[in-house]
CSV table of C-alpha atoms in Angstrom, one decimal:
chain,number,residue,atom,x,y,z
A,1,MET,CA,-9.3,26.9,-16.5
A,2,TYR,CA,-7.9,25.7,-13.0
A,3,ASP,CA,-4.8,24.3,-12.8
A,4,ARG,CA,-4.1,21.1,-10.6
A,5,ILE,CA,-2.5,21.9,-7.0
A,6,LYS,CA,1.4,20.6,-7.3
A,7,GLY,CA,1.6,17.7,-5.2
A,8,PHE,CA,-1.8,16.3,-5.5
A,9,ARG,CA,-2.6,14.1,-8.7
A,10,ASP,CA,-5.8,13.2,-10.8
A,11,PHE,CA,-6.6,9.5,-11.9
A,12,TYR,CA,-8.5,8.9,-14.9
A,13,PRO,CA,-10.5,5.7,-15.3
A,14,GLY,CA,-7.8,4.0,-17.1
A,15,GLU,CA,-4.9,4.3,-14.3
A,16,MET,CA,-7.6,4.2,-11.7
A,17,ALA,CA,-8.6,0.6,-12.9
A,18,ALA,CA,-5.0,-0.3,-12.6
A,19,ARG,CA,-4.7,1.3,-9.1
A,20,ARG,CA,-8.0,-0.3,-8.3
A,21,ALA,CA,-6.7,-3.8,-9.1
A,22,THR,CA,-3.5,-3.4,-7.0
A,23,ILE,CA,-5.2,-2.3,-4.2
A,24,ASP,CA,-7.5,-5.0,-4.2
A,25,THR,CA,-4.9,-7.6,-4.2
A,26,LEU,CA,-3.0,-6.1,-1.4
A,27,GLU,CA,-6.5,-5.9,0.6
A,28,ASP,CA,-7.9,-9.4,-0.3
A,29,THR,CA,-4.3,-10.8,0.8
A,30,ALA,CA,-4.6,-8.9,4.2
A,31,ARG,CA,-8.1,-10.1,4.2
A,32,GLY,CA,-6.7,-13.9,4.0
A,33,TYR,CA,-4.8,-13.5,6.8
A,34,GLY,CA,-7.6,-12.5,9.2
A,35,PHE,CA,-6.9,-8.6,9.0
A,36,ARG,CA,-9.8,-6.7,9.4
A,37,GLU,CA,-10.6,-3.2,7.8
A,38,ILE,CA,-10.6,-0.2,9.4
A,39,GLY,CA,-11.8,3.2,8.5
A,40,THR,CA,-10.3,6.6,9.8
A,41,PRO,CA,-10.7,10.5,10.1
A,42,ALA,CA,-8.6,12.6,7.2
A,43,LEU,CA,-8.4,15.3,10.2
A,44,GLU,CA,-7.0,14.7,13.6
A,45,ARG,CA,-5.9,17.0,16.0
A,46,ALA,CA,-2.3,18.4,15.2
A,47,GLU,CA,-1.4,18.2,18.8
A,48,MET,CA,-1.1,14.4,18.4
A,49,TRP,CA,2.1,15.5,16.2
A,50,THR,CA,3.4,18.6,17.9
A,51,ASP,CA,3.3,17.2,21.4
A,52,LYS,CA,5.9,14.4,20.7
A,53,SER,CA,7.7,16.1,17.7
A,54,GLY,CA,7.6,19.8,18.3
A,55,ASP,CA,6.0,22.7,17.0
A,56,ASP,CA,8.3,22.7,13.9
A,57,ILE,CA,6.8,19.7,12.2
A,58,VAL,CA,4.2,21.9,11.1
A,59,ASP,CA,6.0,23.0,9.1
A,60,GLU,CA,5.6,19.6,7.3
A,61,LEU,CA,1.7,19.5,7.7
A,62,TYR,CA,-1.5,20.5,6.2
A,63,ALA,CA,-2.6,22.2,9.7
A,64,PHE,CA,-4.8,25.1,10.3
A,65,GLU,CA,-7.3,26.5,12.8
A,66,ASP,CA,-10.8,25.1,12.5
A,67,GLN,CA,-13.8,27.4,13.2
A,68,GLY,CA,-14.1,25.8,16.5
A,69,GLY,CA,-10.8,27.2,17.1
A,70,ARG,CA,-9.0,23.7,17.1
A,71,HIS,CA,-5.5,23.4,16.2
A,72,VAL,CA,-6.0,20.5,13.6
A,73,THR,CA,-4.1,18.7,10.7
A,74,LEU,CA,-4.6,16.6,7.6
A,75,THR,CA,-3.2,13.4,8.8
A,76,PRO,CA,0.3,12.9,7.3
A,77,GLU,CA,0.3,9.0,8.7
A,78,LEU,CA,-1.9,6.3,10.4
A,79,THR,CA,0.1,5.0,13.2
A,80,PRO,CA,-1.0,8.0,15.5
A,81,THR,CA,-4.5,7.9,14.9
A,82,VAL,CA,-4.7,3.5,15.0
A,83,ALA,CA,-2.7,4.1,18.3
A,84,ARG,CA,-5.7,6.7,19.4
A,85,MET,CA,-8.5,3.8,18.0
A,86,VAL,CA,-6.3,1.0,20.3
A,87,VAL,CA,-6.4,3.1,23.4
A,88,ALA,CA,-10.2,4.2,23.1
A,89,LYS,CA,-11.3,0.6,23.1
A,90,GLN,CA,-8.2,-1.4,24.6
A,91,GLN,CA,-10.3,-3.1,26.7
A,92,GLU,CA,-12.9,-4.3,24.3
A,93,LEU,CA,-10.8,-5.5,21.7
A,94,SER,CA,-9.7,-9.0,21.3
A,95,LYS,CA,-6.0,-9.2,21.0
A,96,PRO,CA,-4.0,-9.5,18.7
A,97,ILE,CA,-5.8,-6.7,17.2
A,98,LYS,CA,-5.4,-7.3,13.5
A,99,TRP,CA,-6.2,-4.4,11.3
A,100,PHE,CA,-5.6,-2.7,7.2
A,101,SER,CA,-6.6,0.0,5.8
A,102,THR,CA,-6.3,2.0,2.5
A,103,ARG,CA,-6.7,5.7,2.2
A,104,PRO,CA,-4.9,9.1,1.5
A,105,PHE,CA,-2.5,11.3,3.5
A,106,TRP,CA,-0.9,14.5,3.5
A,107,ARG,CA,2.3,16.3,3.9
A,108,TYR,CA,3.7,19.2,3.1
A,109,GLU,CA,7.2,18.5,1.4
A,110,GLN,CA,9.3,18.3,-1.7
A,111,VAL,CA,7.7,17.0,-4.9
A,112,GLN,CA,9.8,14.3,-6.7
A,113,GLN,CA,9.6,10.8,-8.3
A,114,GLY,CA,7.3,8.7,-6.1
A,115,ARG,CA,6.5,11.1,-3.6
A,116,GLN,CA,3.5,13.6,-3.5
A,117,ARG,CA,2.1,15.6,-1.3
A,118,GLU,CA,-1.0,13.5,-1.2
A,119,PHE,CA,-0.2,10.1,-1.3
A,120,TYR,CA,-2.0,6.7,-0.6
A,121,GLN,CA,-1.1,3.8,1.4
A,122,THR,CA,-2.4,0.4,2.6
A,123,ASN,CA,-1.6,0.0,6.2
A,124,VAL,CA,-1.2,-3.4,7.8
A,125,ASP,CA,-0.7,-3.7,11.7
A,126,ILE,CA,-0.8,-6.1,14.4
A,127,PHE,CA,-1.4,-4.9,17.9
A,128,GLY,CA,-1.1,-7.1,21.1
A,129,SER,CA,1.8,-9.7,20.4
A,130,SER,CA,5.5,-9.5,21.1
A,131,GLU,CA,5.9,-12.8,19.8
A,132,PRO,CA,8.6,-13.3,16.8
A,133,GLU,CA,5.5,-14.7,14.8
A,134,ALA,CA,3.8,-11.3,14.7
A,135,ASP,CA,6.6,-9.9,13.0
A,136,ALA,CA,7.1,-12.7,10.5
A,137,GLU,CA,3.3,-12.8,9.6
A,138,ILE,CA,4.0,-9.2,8.4
A,139,LEU,CA,6.4,-10.3,6.5
A,140,ALA,CA,4.9,-13.1,5.0
A,141,TRP,CA,1.8,-11.0,4.3
A,142,ALA,CA,4.0,-8.4,2.8
A,143,ALA,CA,5.8,-11.2,0.4
A,144,ASP,CA,2.3,-13.0,-0.1
A,145,ALA,CA,1.2,-9.6,-1.2
A,146,MET,CA,4.0,-8.7,-3.8
A,147,THR,CA,3.8,-12.3,-5.4
A,148,ASN,CA,0.3,-12.0,-5.7
A,149,LEU,CA,0.8,-9.1,-8.1
A,150,GLY,CA,2.8,-11.3,-10.2
A,151,LEU,CA,6.5,-10.3,-9.0
A,152,THR,CA,9.0,-12.5,-7.6
A,153,GLY,CA,12.3,-12.8,-5.5
A,154,GLU,CA,13.9,-11.1,-8.5
A,155,HIS,CA,11.9,-8.1,-8.2
A,156,PHE,CA,12.4,-7.2,-4.7
A,157,GLU,CA,13.8,-8.0,-1.5
A,158,PHE,CA,13.0,-7.2,2.4
A,159,ARG,CA,16.3,-5.8,3.9
A,160,ILE,CA,15.8,-6.5,7.4
A,161,SER,CA,17.5,-5.3,10.9
A,162,HIS,CA,16.8,-4.6,14.3
A,163,ARG,CA,16.6,-1.2,16.4
A,164,ASP,CA,18.6,-2.7,19.2
A,165,ILE,CA,21.3,-3.9,17.7
A,166,LEU,CA,22.2,-0.6,16.3
A,167,GLY,CA,21.5,0.9,19.8
A,168,GLY,CA,23.4,-1.5,21.3
A,169,VAL,CA,26.4,-1.3,19.6
A,170,LEU,CA,26.7,2.2,19.6
A,171,GLU,CA,26.0,2.3,23.3
A,172,SER,CA,28.9,-0.4,23.6
A,173,TYR,CA,31.2,2.8,22.9
A,174,ASP,CA,33.1,4.3,25.7
A,175,ALA,CA,31.8,7.8,24.4
A,176,ASP,CA,28.8,10.1,24.8
A,177,VAL,CA,26.8,9.1,21.5
A,178,ASP,CA,23.4,10.5,20.8
A,179,THR,CA,22.2,7.1,19.6
A,180,GLU,CA,18.8,8.5,17.8
A,181,ASP,CA,21.2,10.9,15.9
A,182,ALA,CA,23.8,7.8,15.1
A,183,ILE,CA,20.6,5.9,13.8
A,184,ARG,CA,19.2,8.5,11.5
A,185,ALA,CA,22.8,8.9,10.0
A,186,VAL,CA,22.4,5.1,9.4
A,187,ASP,CA,19.3,5.5,7.8
A,188,LYS,CA,20.5,8.3,5.6
A,189,SER,CA,23.8,6.2,4.6
A,190,ASP,CA,23.0,4.9,0.9
A,191,LYS,CA,22.0,8.5,0.0
A,192,LEU,CA,25.4,10.0,1.4
A,193,SER,CA,29.0,9.8,0.5
A,194,THR,CA,31.1,7.8,3.0
A,195,VAL,CA,32.7,11.2,4.0
A,196,GLU,CA,29.4,12.5,4.9
A,197,TYR,CA,28.1,9.7,6.8
A,198,HIS,CA,31.1,9.3,8.6
A,199,ASP,CA,31.0,13.1,9.6
A,200,LEU,CA,27.3,12.7,10.9
A,201,LEU,CA,28.5,9.8,13.2
A,202,ILE,CA,31.5,11.9,14.4
A,203,GLY,CA,28.6,14.5,15.1
A,204,ALA,CA,26.5,11.9,17.0
A,205,GLY,CA,29.5,11.4,19.4
A,206,LEU,CA,31.9,9.0,18.1
A,207,THR,CA,35.2,9.4,17.1
A,208,ALA,CA,37.0,9.2,13.6
A,209,ASP,CA,38.0,5.9,14.1
A,210,GLN,CA,34.9,4.6,15.9
A,211,ALA,CA,32.9,5.8,12.6
A,212,VAL,CA,35.4,3.8,10.8
A,213,GLU,CA,34.8,0.8,12.9
A,214,PHE,CA,31.0,1.2,13.0
A,215,ASP,CA,30.7,1.6,9.6
A,216,ASP,CA,32.8,-1.7,8.7
A,217,LEU,CA,30.9,-3.6,11.5
A,218,ILE,CA,27.5,-2.8,10.5
A,219,ALA,CA,27.9,-3.1,6.7
A,220,GLY,CA,29.3,-6.6,7.5
A,221,GLY,CA,26.1,-7.9,8.8
A,222,ASP,CA,27.3,-11.0,10.2
A,223,LEU,CA,25.3,-10.7,13.8
A,224,GLU,CA,27.4,-13.2,15.6
A,225,GLU,CA,30.3,-10.6,15.1
A,226,VAL,CA,28.1,-8.0,16.2
A,227,ARG,CA,26.9,-10.2,19.4
A,228,GLU,CA,30.5,-10.7,19.9
A,229,PHE,CA,31.4,-7.0,19.3
A,230,ALA,CA,29.0,-5.5,21.3
A,231,ASN,CA,29.2,-8.3,24.1
A,232,THR,CA,26.1,-6.5,25.9
A,233,GLU,CA,22.7,-8.1,26.9
A,234,ARG,CA,20.6,-6.0,24.6
A,235,VAL,CA,22.7,-7.2,21.6
A,236,ASP,CA,22.3,-10.5,22.4
A,237,ALA,CA,18.4,-10.2,22.8
A,238,ALA,CA,18.0,-8.1,19.7
A,239,VAL,CA,20.3,-10.8,17.8
A,240,ASP,CA,18.3,-13.5,19.2
A,241,ASN,CA,15.1,-11.9,18.5
A,242,LEU,CA,16.1,-11.2,15.0
A,243,GLN,CA,16.8,-14.7,13.9
A,244,ASN,CA,13.6,-16.1,15.8
A,245,VAL,CA,11.7,-13.6,13.4
A,246,LEU,CA,13.7,-14.8,10.4
A,247,ALA,CA,13.2,-18.8,11.4
A,248,ALA,CA,9.5,-18.1,11.8
A,249,ALA,CA,9.4,-16.0,8.6
A,250,GLU,CA,10.9,-19.3,7.2
A,251,ASP,CA,8.0,-21.4,8.2
A,252,PHE,CA,5.7,-19.0,6.9
A,253,GLY,CA,7.1,-18.9,3.6
A,254,ALA,CA,9.0,-15.5,3.5
A,255,ARG,CA,12.6,-15.9,4.3
A,256,GLU,CA,13.6,-16.1,0.9
A,257,PHE,CA,12.9,-12.6,0.0
A,258,CYS,CA,14.8,-11.4,3.6
A,259,THR,CA,18.4,-10.4,3.7
A,260,ILE,CA,20.2,-9.4,6.8
A,261,SER,CA,20.7,-5.3,6.4
A,262,LEU,CA,21.8,-3.8,9.8
A,263,GLU,CA,22.5,-0.3,7.8
A,264,THR,CA,18.6,-0.5,7.4
A,265,ALA,CA,17.5,1.6,10.2
A,266,ARG,CA,14.1,3.2,9.6
A,267,GLY,CA,14.4,6.9,10.8
A,268,LEU,CA,11.2,7.2,12.6
A,269,ASP,CA,12.0,7.4,16.4
A,270,TYR,CA,9.0,5.0,17.2
A,271,TYR,CA,10.7,2.2,15.9
A,272,THR,CA,11.9,-0.3,18.6
A,273,GLY,CA,12.3,-4.0,17.3
A,274,VAL,CA,13.1,-5.5,14.3
A,275,VAL,CA,12.8,-3.1,11.2
A,276,PHE,CA,12.6,-3.6,7.3
A,277,GLU,CA,12.6,-2.1,4.0
A,278,CYS,CA,11.6,-3.3,0.7
A,279,PHE,CA,13.9,-2.6,-2.1
A,280,ASP,CA,13.6,-3.2,-5.8
A,281,SER,CA,16.5,-6.1,-6.6
A,282,ALA,CA,17.7,-4.2,-9.9
A,283,GLY,CA,18.3,-0.8,-8.0
A,284,GLU,CA,16.4,1.0,-10.8
A,285,VAL,CA,14.0,2.2,-8.1
A,286,SER,CA,16.0,4.9,-6.7
A,287,ARG,CA,14.3,4.7,-3.2
A,288,SER,CA,12.6,1.9,-0.5
A,289,ILE,CA,8.9,0.9,-1.8
A,290,PHE,CA,7.8,0.1,1.3
A,291,GLY,CA,8.9,-0.2,5.2
A,292,GLY,CA,7.6,-1.6,8.5
A,293,GLY,CA,9.0,-2.2,11.9
A,294,ARG,CA,8.0,-2.9,15.7
A,295,TYR,CA,6.8,0.1,17.5
A,296,ASP,CA,6.3,-1.6,21.0
A,297,ASP,CA,6.1,1.9,23.2
A,298,LEU,CA,3.7,3.8,20.8
A,299,ILE,CA,0.3,2.7,22.3
A,300,GLU,CA,1.8,3.3,26.0
A,301,SER,CA,2.8,6.9,24.8
A,302,PHE,CA,-0.3,7.8,23.8
A,303,GLY,CA,-2.0,7.0,27.1
A,304,GLY,CA,-2.8,3.2,26.8
A,305,GLN,CA,-1.8,0.2,28.5
A,306,PRO,CA,1.9,-1.2,27.3
A,307,THR,CA,0.6,-2.9,23.8
A,308,PRO,CA,3.3,-4.3,21.6
A,309,ALA,CA,2.8,-3.6,18.1
A,310,VAL,CA,4.3,-4.1,14.4
A,311,GLY,CA,3.1,-3.4,11.2
A,312,VAL,CA,3.9,-2.3,7.4
A,313,ALA,CA,2.8,0.5,5.0
A,314,PRO,CA,3.2,-0.1,1.4
A,315,GLY,CA,2.6,3.1,-0.8
A,316,HIS,CA,1.0,3.6,-3.9
A,317,ALA,CA,3.2,6.1,-5.6
A,318,THR,CA,6.5,3.9,-5.3
A,319,LEU,CA,4.7,0.6,-5.6
A,320,PRO,CA,3.4,0.9,-9.0
A,321,LEU,CA,7.1,1.8,-10.1
A,322,LEU,CA,8.5,-1.6,-9.0
A,323,LEU,CA,5.2,-3.5,-10.7
A,324,GLN,CA,6.0,-1.5,-14.1
A,325,ARG,CA,9.6,-1.7,-14.2
A,326,ALA,CA,8.7,-5.7,-13.7
A,327,GLY,CA,6.0,-5.7,-16.3
A,328,VAL,CA,3.1,-6.4,-14.0
A,329,TRP,CA,1.3,-3.4,-13.3
A,330,PRO,CA,-2.0,-4.2,-14.6
A,331,ALA,CA,-3.5,-2.8,-18.0
A,332,GLU,CA,-4.5,0.7,-17.6
A,333,GLU,CA,-7.9,0.4,-19.4
A,334,VAL,CA,-11.3,0.4,-18.7
A,335,THR,CA,-13.2,-3.0,-19.8
A,336,THR,CA,-16.9,-4.1,-20.2
A,337,ASP,CA,-18.3,-7.5,-20.5
A,338,TYR,CA,-21.7,-6.0,-22.2
A,339,TYR,CA,-23.0,-3.0,-24.4
A,340,VAL,CA,-26.7,-3.0,-25.2
A,341,LEU,CA,-27.1,-1.2,-28.5
A,342,GLN,CA,-30.8,0.2,-29.0
A,343,ILE,CA,-32.2,1.1,-32.5
A,344,GLY,CA,-35.1,2.9,-32.2
A,345,ASP,CA,-37.9,2.6,-29.7
A,346,THR,CA,-36.5,-0.2,-27.9
A,347,ARG,CA,-35.5,0.8,-24.2
A,348,THR,CA,-37.9,-1.4,-22.3
A,349,GLU,CA,-36.4,-4.9,-23.8
A,350,ALA,CA,-33.0,-3.2,-24.0
A,351,ALA,CA,-33.3,-2.4,-20.5
A,352,ARG,CA,-34.7,-5.7,-19.5
A,353,ILE,CA,-31.8,-7.2,-21.1
A,354,ALA,CA,-29.3,-5.3,-19.5
A,355,ARG,CA,-30.9,-5.8,-16.2
A,356,ASP,CA,-30.6,-9.8,-16.6
A,357,LEU,CA,-27.0,-9.2,-17.4
A,358,ARG,CA,-26.0,-7.2,-14.3
A,359,GLU,CA,-28.2,-9.3,-12.0
A,360,ARG,CA,-25.5,-12.2,-13.1
A,361,GLY,CA,-23.0,-9.9,-11.7
A,362,HIS,CA,-21.4,-8.3,-15.2
A,363,VAL,CA,-20.2,-5.0,-16.4
A,364,VAL,CA,-23.2,-3.4,-18.6
A,365,GLU,CA,-23.7,-0.3,-20.4
A,366,THR,CA,-26.6,1.0,-22.7
A,367,ASP,CA,-27.3,3.8,-24.4
A,368,VAL,CA,-28.6,7.2,-22.4
A,369,ALA,CA,-27.3,9.6,-25.0
A,370,GLY,CA,-29.9,9.1,-28.0
A,371,ARG,CA,-27.0,8.2,-29.9
A,372,SER,CA,-27.0,6.5,-33.5
A,373,PHE,CA,-25.9,3.2,-34.2
A,374,GLY,CA,-22.6,3.8,-35.5
A,375,SER,CA,-21.9,6.4,-32.8
A,376,GLN,CA,-22.9,3.9,-30.3
A,377,LEU,CA,-20.9,1.0,-31.9
A,378,ASN,CA,-17.9,3.2,-31.9
A,379,TYR,CA,-18.6,4.0,-28.0
A,380,ALA,CA,-18.7,0.2,-27.3
A,381,ASP,CA,-15.1,-0.1,-28.6
A,382,SER,CA,-13.9,2.7,-26.9
A,383,ILE,CA,-15.0,1.1,-23.6
A,384,ASN,CA,-13.7,-2.5,-24.6
A,385,ALA,CA,-17.1,-3.9,-24.5
A,386,GLU,CA,-16.4,-7.6,-25.0
A,387,THR,CA,-19.7,-8.6,-26.5
A,388,VAL,CA,-22.5,-6.1,-28.1
A,389,VAL,CA,-26.5,-6.9,-27.8
A,390,ILE,CA,-28.3,-5.3,-30.7
A,391,ALA,CA,-31.9,-4.7,-29.6
A,392,GLY,CA,-33.2,-3.1,-33.0
A,393,GLU,CA,-36.7,-2.5,-33.5
A,394,GLN,CA,-36.9,-4.8,-36.7
A,395,ASP,CA,-35.0,-7.6,-34.7
A,396,LEU,CA,-37.2,-7.4,-31.8
A,397,ALA,CA,-40.5,-7.4,-34.6
A,398,ASN,CA,-38.9,-10.9,-35.1
A,399,ASP,CA,-38.6,-11.8,-31.6
A,400,GLU,CA,-34.6,-11.4,-31.9
A,401,VAL,CA,-31.8,-9.8,-30.9
A,402,THR,CA,-28.4,-9.4,-32.5
A,403,ILE,CA,-25.3,-10.5,-30.6
A,404,LYS,CA,-22.1,-9.5,-32.1
A,405,ASP,CA,-18.6,-10.8,-30.6
A,406,MET,CA,-16.2,-7.5,-30.8
A,407,ALA,CA,-13.1,-9.4,-30.8
A,408,SER,CA,-14.0,-11.4,-34.3
A,409,GLY,CA,-16.5,-9.2,-35.6
A,410,ASP,CA,-18.7,-12.1,-36.0
A,411,GLN,CA,-22.4,-11.8,-35.0
A,412,LEU,CA,-25.3,-13.8,-34.8
A,413,GLN,CA,-29.1,-13.4,-34.4
A,414,VAL,CA,-30.9,-15.3,-31.3
A,415,PRO,CA,-34.2,-15.4,-30.0
A,416,VAL,CA,-34.8,-12.9,-27.4
A,417,GLU,CA,-36.5,-14.8,-24.8
A,418,SER,CA,-33.3,-17.1,-25.2
A,419,PHE,CA,-30.6,-14.1,-24.4
A,420,PRO,CA,-29.5,-14.0,-21.8
A,421,GLY,CA,-32.1,-16.6,-20.6
A,422,GLU,CA,-29.9,-19.8,-18.3
A,423,HIS,CA,-26.7,-18.7,-19.4
A,424,GLU,CA,-24.4,-17.6,-16.9
A,425,ARG,CA,-21.9,-15.6,-19.3
A,426,PRO,CA,-23.7,-15.7,-22.7
A,427,THR,CA,-21.4,-15.5,-25.4
A,428,LEU,CA,-21.9,-15.9,-29.6
A,429,GLY,CA,-20.7,-19.4,-28.8
A,430,ASP,CA,-23.5,-20.3,-26.9
A,431,PHE,CA,-25.7,-19.8,-29.6
A,432,GLU,CA,-23.8,-21.3,-32.5
């Protein structure tokens, strides 16, 4: 026996059916907004990460040297890959570029609830628009995807902020503040004690009094108070932009799910504007469900023309936790429309019935293991077959088949030439 590798998961048919239903909902919602699906490679050059984050990041990657001597890694996230793709065909692509994909990623990190070493995300991005409507459309897609999954505003909220508000307030202090370190401290604040949080702010360059003042100001979430406190063009522009995004989100139907939360920072350095995270409203899922935001400088940093961008990436490890808590996780079971049961030498007719039903778009199974009548019926029950069509030698000798409704146990003999006949989804009731 071989053990499964830690941090990697198996998905048996029942759980995979629930996952597939969830993914289909997210992707169908994206298609409704005009996002186009892309496919991306599992392997990229490791320099796409080490050039920007330093060689130490290799410890967090599944990186190795391939047989051609290239330093490569299994991709830990999608954003650098799509940036590379945009740069490669930037002049050919119609703007705005609206892409989505669902795929696995790999990071070597501590395994915990909602975090695996192989994980799946649905990424949804818009490239080529700096307008507030682009940010609002990402929020609207996320809100529609969540409600299409069966959630309501009682189950989730989007905590929304703006990186330039945080950065501008920090710069307004008469101190040598490492802004990125301070923003990372804000991003961690909900996991730290007040003392630990303030110590990180002090380590980033604020005085003890300034750390307290900054904490109180940001926690208050009053945009006009923040504007007045900082009194800088950067903060003015950021507050205006955030308010404009929220106004557009109102028109797009997503504002009711948005809460201003200036403590939402998103720790990644490439975020440049509006950022947001989705949380369980009841607080039972201990970490954010997913997050997103604006990253206007990334395409240029990969050698492309300046291209604004905004996106979001729901993860398929944390999202099920919320759906399960809310009681809307799809049923973990396989379903089958028809099972065509064979008794004796009836394969030809049974196969014809199965083909006819499949041509109508139904899920159909039939015997491929030479089993007895009882074994086939038990199998049909195990795969949740709705209807069993019994093609027995005696039935066919009388030009009939037997239809059995598995829920009620009722059954009826019908002319074989009438099944499925003109019926799109024939059931016992059609022949009674």
